[in-house]
Amino acid sequence: MAQLFHRGANNVAKASLVIAVLLGGVAFYVYTQVARSSYLTNQFLEKQQPVQFSHKHHTGDDGIDCRYCHTSVETSYSAGIPPTQTCMNCHNQLWADSPYLEPVRASFRDNKPIEWERVHDLPEYAYFNHSIHVAKGVGCSTCHGQIDNMPAVYQESSLQMEWCLSCHRNPEAFIRPQSEIYNQEWDGNDLTVEQRQQLKADYKIRSTQMLTSCSTCHR
Amino acid sequence: MLTSNFKVQNPKPLISNRAIFCLLLLAAYSLLSLGCRYDMQDQPRYKAFKKNDFFADNKAMRELPEGTVARGYLRENKAFYQGKKENAGSNNATAATAAVAATTTDASGNTVVTSFPDAIEKNPVPVTQELLDRGEQRYKVFCIVCHGPVGSGDGMVVRRGYPKPPTYHDDRLRGAPDGHFFDVITNGWGKMNSYGSQIPAADRWAIVAYIRALQISQNPNGNVQMTQNNAGNAVNQTTPSNSATTQNQNTGGQNR
């Protein structure tokens, strides 16, 4: 009976083991990169909105405070999307005839909300509350980026769990004084390590064990 | 091999057709389920601002039917929630006569009130440093856009073309009761919309206290006189004028 395998088959078999491991590694690496890509996280993706609303103009150029529109950010889990009435506070007089604002006026006339496209969409198995983050010294721009530079708002952060944890494991690297929460130009390098530790103590931020407990976010 | 050798004892093949079918089904399911991330991602429940096609206005967040009073939200304290005197608009006065306040038209075409029959004189909240701080912060969120950093009516939105509101710094508004400012924030006046839904009542009183502080800051000569006038019926006789003055010195120059 003839040999079924050639003599070199031993080497092929050994090499195939190495190649299999290498291929597996490459596949795993590709998987991690795809999972983190903006293709899946929607990071940096500007959404088309029903009205060409510019945050850059309203908060950057006009200096309107975030809380003028997002009134519930300090008291509720949701920062709040303003009702059309808030737009009309100014736009009953300013640009009151502009065709760009017709969807706003139509919404006000017909008492139907403007259907904005949600930019930051957390998965619903994750609990998130704006008010506690603001109260404990996390500023708007820490997560949302410099909104005052965004004509169309995009998602600055990946919103993935590893991103949440990067702060929950090490909150003192990200917090700022209460007076600077809504300052979008805030530079975190302004604080020394001691000041950060002091802030963390003043805010009574809980231990890393508490902040990274499963049920802190998945409740 | 086994099956052919021991045909009699074990007629079934090692892996039956049914098992293969099940395995294939499982494999297909696993592949399909890769796209099923959204089961948990978007759960069949409604959170704030979600769309709900069941209702004509597509809002999942429902509004209270008119006239509904939630438990604990009767708001019967008229002075605190409306800034009006207890008997205003009731008793012998009808709604129409109660609303009558003398008005006039100022130089910029604004219709302004010159008499305040129903408004309560004094802030029902004790004026403390904390209240003024809160008022300053809220003023800079909601009011500064039109009324400007010191209340002279030159806010950024006005510079963009919004009609100029009256300044706080004339005798008419210096003499106006606290309740008038509260009423205007709550219900709007002239071209100013209602801010009742944006600012809770307690914050409106804080803003009123801060507006008083601004008035004193821009009228140092009348400061002493105002303090004396107010001292008679002040809720808190010492702190308002003292803290108001220091507050102004702190914030007068640093506003943008």
mmCIF file with all atom_site columns, C-alpha atoms in Angstrom, chain A residues 40 57 61-65 67-69 71 74 77-78 80-81 85-86 88-94 111-113 115 118 121-126, chain B residues 37 40-45 47-51 56-59 63 134 137-138 140-142 145 156-157 160-163 191 193-195 197-198:
data_model
loop_
_atom_site.group_PDB
_atom_site.id
_atom_site.type_symbol
_atom_site.label_atom_id
_atom_site.label_alt_id
_atom_site.label_comp_id
_atom_site.label_asym_id
_atom_site.label_entity_id
_atom_site.label_seq_id
_atom_site.pdbx_PDB_ins_code
_atom_site.Cartn_x
_atom_site.Cartn_y
_atom_site.Cartn_z
_atom_site.occupancy
_atom_site.B_iso_or_equiv
_atom_site.pdbx_formal_charge
_atom_site.auth_seq_id
_atom_site.auth_comp_id
_atom_site.auth_asym_id
_atom_site.auth_atom_id
_atom_site.pdbx_PDB_model_num
ATOM 1  C CA . LEU A 1 40  ? -20.808 50.348 14.557 1.00 0.00 ? 40  LEU A CA 1
ATOM 2  C CA . HIS A 1 57  ? -24.249 79.490 16.285 1.00 0.00 ? 57  HIS A CA 1
ATOM 3  C CA . ASP A 1 61  ? -21.585 82.676 18.699 1.00 0.00 ? 61  ASP A CA 1
ATOM 4  C CA . ASP A 1 62  ? -24.529 83.830 20.817 1.00 0.00 ? 62  ASP A CA 1
ATOM 5  C CA . GLY A 1 63  ? -23.256 82.472 24.126 1.00 0.00 ? 63  GLY A CA 1
ATOM 6  C CA . ILE A 1 64  ? -26.556 80.932 25.161 1.00 0.00 ? 64  ILE A CA 1
ATOM 7  C CA . ASP A 1 65  ? -26.069 78.631 28.148 1.00 0.00 ? 65  ASP A CA 1
ATOM 8  C CA . ARG A 1 67  ? -29.378 74.961 30.276 1.00 0.00 ? 67  ARG A CA 1
ATOM 9  C CA . TYR A 1 68  ? -31.464 77.581 28.497 1.00 0.00 ? 68  TYR A CA 1
ATOM 10 C CA . CYS A 1 69  ? -32.746 74.759 26.294 1.00 0.00 ? 69  CYS A CA 1
ATOM 11 C CA . THR A 1 71  ? -33.439 72.668 31.275 1.00 0.00 ? 71  THR A CA 1
ATOM 12 C CA . GLU A 1 74  ? -29.452 69.177 36.552 1.00 0.00 ? 74  GLU A CA 1
ATOM 13 C CA . TYR A 1 77  ? -31.817 61.531 33.830 1.00 0.00 ? 77  TYR A CA 1
ATOM 14 C CA . SER A 1 78  ? -32.584 63.259 30.562 1.00 0.00 ? 78  SER A CA 1
ATOM 15 C CA . GLY A 1 80  ? -34.228 67.493 27.922 1.00 0.00 ? 80  GLY A CA 1
ATOM 16 C CA . ILE A 1 81  ? -34.979 68.358 24.327 1.00 0.00 ? 81  ILE A CA 1
ATOM 17 C CA . GLN A 1 85  ? -41.952 77.083 22.548 1.00 0.00 ? 85  GLN A CA 1
ATOM 18 C CA . THR A 1 86  ? -38.321 77.558 23.590 1.00 0.00 ? 86  THR A CA 1
ATOM 19 C CA . MET A 1 88  ? -40.127 80.642 19.621 1.00 0.00 ? 88  MET A CA 1
ATOM 20 C CA . ASN A 1 89  ? -38.879 82.652 22.611 1.00 0.00 ? 89  ASN A CA 1
ATOM 21 C CA . CYS A 1 90  ? -36.470 84.260 20.159 1.00 0.00 ? 90  CYS A CA 1
ATOM 22 C CA . HIS A 1 91  ? -37.712 83.163 16.751 1.00 0.00 ? 91  HIS A CA 1
ATOM 23 C CA . ASN A 1 92  ? -41.101 84.774 17.111 1.00 0.00 ? 92  ASN A CA 1
ATOM 24 C CA . GLN A 1 93  ? -39.104 87.912 16.287 1.00 0.00 ? 93  GLN A CA 1
ATOM 25 C CA . LEU A 1 94  ? -35.759 86.809 14.853 1.00 0.00 ? 94  LEU A CA 1
ATOM 26 C CA . ASN A 1 111 ? -48.728 71.605 18.286 1.00 0.00 ? 111 ASN A CA 1
ATOM 27 C CA . LYS A 1 112 ? -46.719 68.695 16.877 1.00 0.00 ? 112 LYS A CA 1
ATOM 28 C CA . PRO A 1 113 ? -43.170 68.176 18.132 1.00 0.00 ? 113 PRO A CA 1
ATOM 29 C CA . GLU A 1 115 ? -38.909 64.972 15.199 1.00 0.00 ? 115 GLU A CA 1
ATOM 30 C CA . ARG A 1 118 ? -31.267 61.230 18.179 1.00 0.00 ? 118 ARG A CA 1
ATOM 31 C CA . ASP A 1 121 ? -28.372 56.639 21.658 1.00 0.00 ? 121 ASP A CA 1
ATOM 32 C CA . LEU A 1 122 ? -27.299 54.568 24.628 1.00 0.00 ? 122 LEU A CA 1
ATOM 33 C CA . PRO A 1 123 ? -28.386 50.930 24.650 1.00 0.00 ? 123 PRO A CA 1
ATOM 34 C CA . GLU A 1 124 ? -31.383 50.559 26.922 1.00 0.00 ? 124 GLU A CA 1
ATOM 35 C CA . TYR A 1 125 ? -29.774 47.969 29.159 1.00 0.00 ? 125 TYR A CA 1
ATOM 36 C CA . ALA A 1 126 ? -27.472 50.722 30.392 1.00 0.00 ? 126 ALA A CA 1
ATOM 37 C CA . ARG B 2 37  ? -28.175 43.106 18.806 1.00 0.00 ? 37  ARG B CA 1
ATOM 38 C CA . MET B 2 40  ? -31.755 44.497 24.131 1.00 0.00 ? 40  MET B CA 1
ATOM 39 C CA . GLN B 2 41  ? -30.543 47.701 22.567 1.00 0.00 ? 41  GLN B CA 1
ATOM 40 C CA . ASP B 2 42  ? -34.005 49.057 21.864 1.00 0.00 ? 42  ASP B CA 1
ATOM 41 C CA . GLN B 2 43  ? -36.416 47.503 24.268 1.00 0.00 ? 43  GLN B CA 1
ATOM 42 C CA . PRO B 2 44  ? -40.165 47.710 23.725 1.00 0.00 ? 44  PRO B CA 1
ATOM 43 C CA . ARG B 2 45  ? -40.768 50.460 26.265 1.00 0.00 ? 45  ARG B CA 1
ATOM 44 C CA . LYS B 2 47  ? -38.408 56.556 27.507 1.00 0.00 ? 47  LYS B CA 1
ATOM 45 C CA . ALA B 2 48  ? -38.396 60.342 27.441 1.00 0.00 ? 48  ALA B CA 1
ATOM 46 C CA . PHE B 2 49  ? -38.864 61.875 23.982 1.00 0.00 ? 49  PHE B CA 1
ATOM 47 C CA . LYS B 2 50  ? -39.486 58.525 22.291 1.00 0.00 ? 50  LYS B CA 1
ATOM 48 C CA . LYS B 2 51  ? -41.911 58.384 19.414 1.00 0.00 ? 51  LYS B CA 1
ATOM 49 C CA . ALA B 2 56  ? -52.023 61.439 16.982 1.00 0.00 ? 56  ALA B CA 1
ATOM 50 C CA . ASP B 2 57  ? -49.172 63.745 18.000 1.00 0.00 ? 57  ASP B CA 1
ATOM 51 C CA . ASN B 2 58  ? -46.711 60.795 18.096 1.00 0.00 ? 58  ASN B CA 1
ATOM 52 C CA . LYS B 2 59  ? -45.574 61.708 21.604 1.00 0.00 ? 59  LYS B CA 1
ATOM 53 C CA . GLU B 2 63  ? -49.518 65.832 28.642 1.00 0.00 ? 63  GLU B CA 1
ATOM 54 C CA . ARG B 2 134 ? -28.735 80.939 42.716 1.00 0.00 ? 134 ARG B CA 1
ATOM 55 C CA . GLN B 2 137 ? -26.636 81.738 38.082 1.00 0.00 ? 137 GLN B CA 1
ATOM 56 C CA . ARG B 2 138 ? -30.187 81.373 36.747 1.00 0.00 ? 138 ARG B CA 1
ATOM 57 C CA . LYS B 2 140 ? -27.102 84.222 33.467 1.00 0.00 ? 140 LYS B CA 1
ATOM 58 C CA . VAL B 2 141 ? -28.767 81.169 31.942 1.00 0.00 ? 141 VAL B CA 1
ATOM 59 C CA . PHE B 2 142 ? -32.209 82.501 31.068 1.00 0.00 ? 142 PHE B CA 1
ATOM 60 C CA . VAL B 2 145 ? -29.603 86.556 26.538 1.00 0.00 ? 145 VAL B CA 1
ATOM 61 C CA . MET B 2 156 ? -26.727 89.181 22.699 1.00 0.00 ? 156 MET B CA 1
ATOM 62 C CA . VAL B 2 157 ? -30.125 88.272 21.256 1.00 0.00 ? 157 VAL B CA 1
ATOM 63 C CA . ARG B 2 160 ? -28.926 90.191 16.852 1.00 0.00 ? 160 ARG B CA 1
ATOM 64 C CA . GLY B 2 161 ? -32.091 92.176 16.254 1.00 0.00 ? 161 GLY B CA 1
ATOM 65 C CA . TYR B 2 162 ? -34.619 91.216 18.902 1.00 0.00 ? 162 TYR B CA 1
ATOM 66 C CA . PRO B 2 163 ? -36.671 94.228 20.087 1.00 0.00 ? 163 PRO B CA 1
ATOM 67 C CA . LYS B 2 191 ? -42.741 90.343 23.292 1.00 0.00 ? 191 LYS B CA 1
ATOM 68 C CA . ASN B 2 193 ? -42.647 84.712 26.171 1.00 0.00 ? 193 ASN B CA 1
ATOM 69 C CA . SER B 2 194 ? -43.589 82.877 29.330 1.00 0.00 ? 194 SER B CA 1
ATOM 70 C CA . TYR B 2 195 ? -40.630 81.299 31.121 1.00 0.00 ? 195 TYR B CA 1
ATOM 71 C CA . SER B 2 197 ? -42.127 76.072 32.028 1.00 0.00 ? 197 SER B CA 1
ATOM 72 C CA . GLN B 2 198 ? -38.371 76.677 31.841 1.00 0.00 ? 198 GLN B CA 1
#
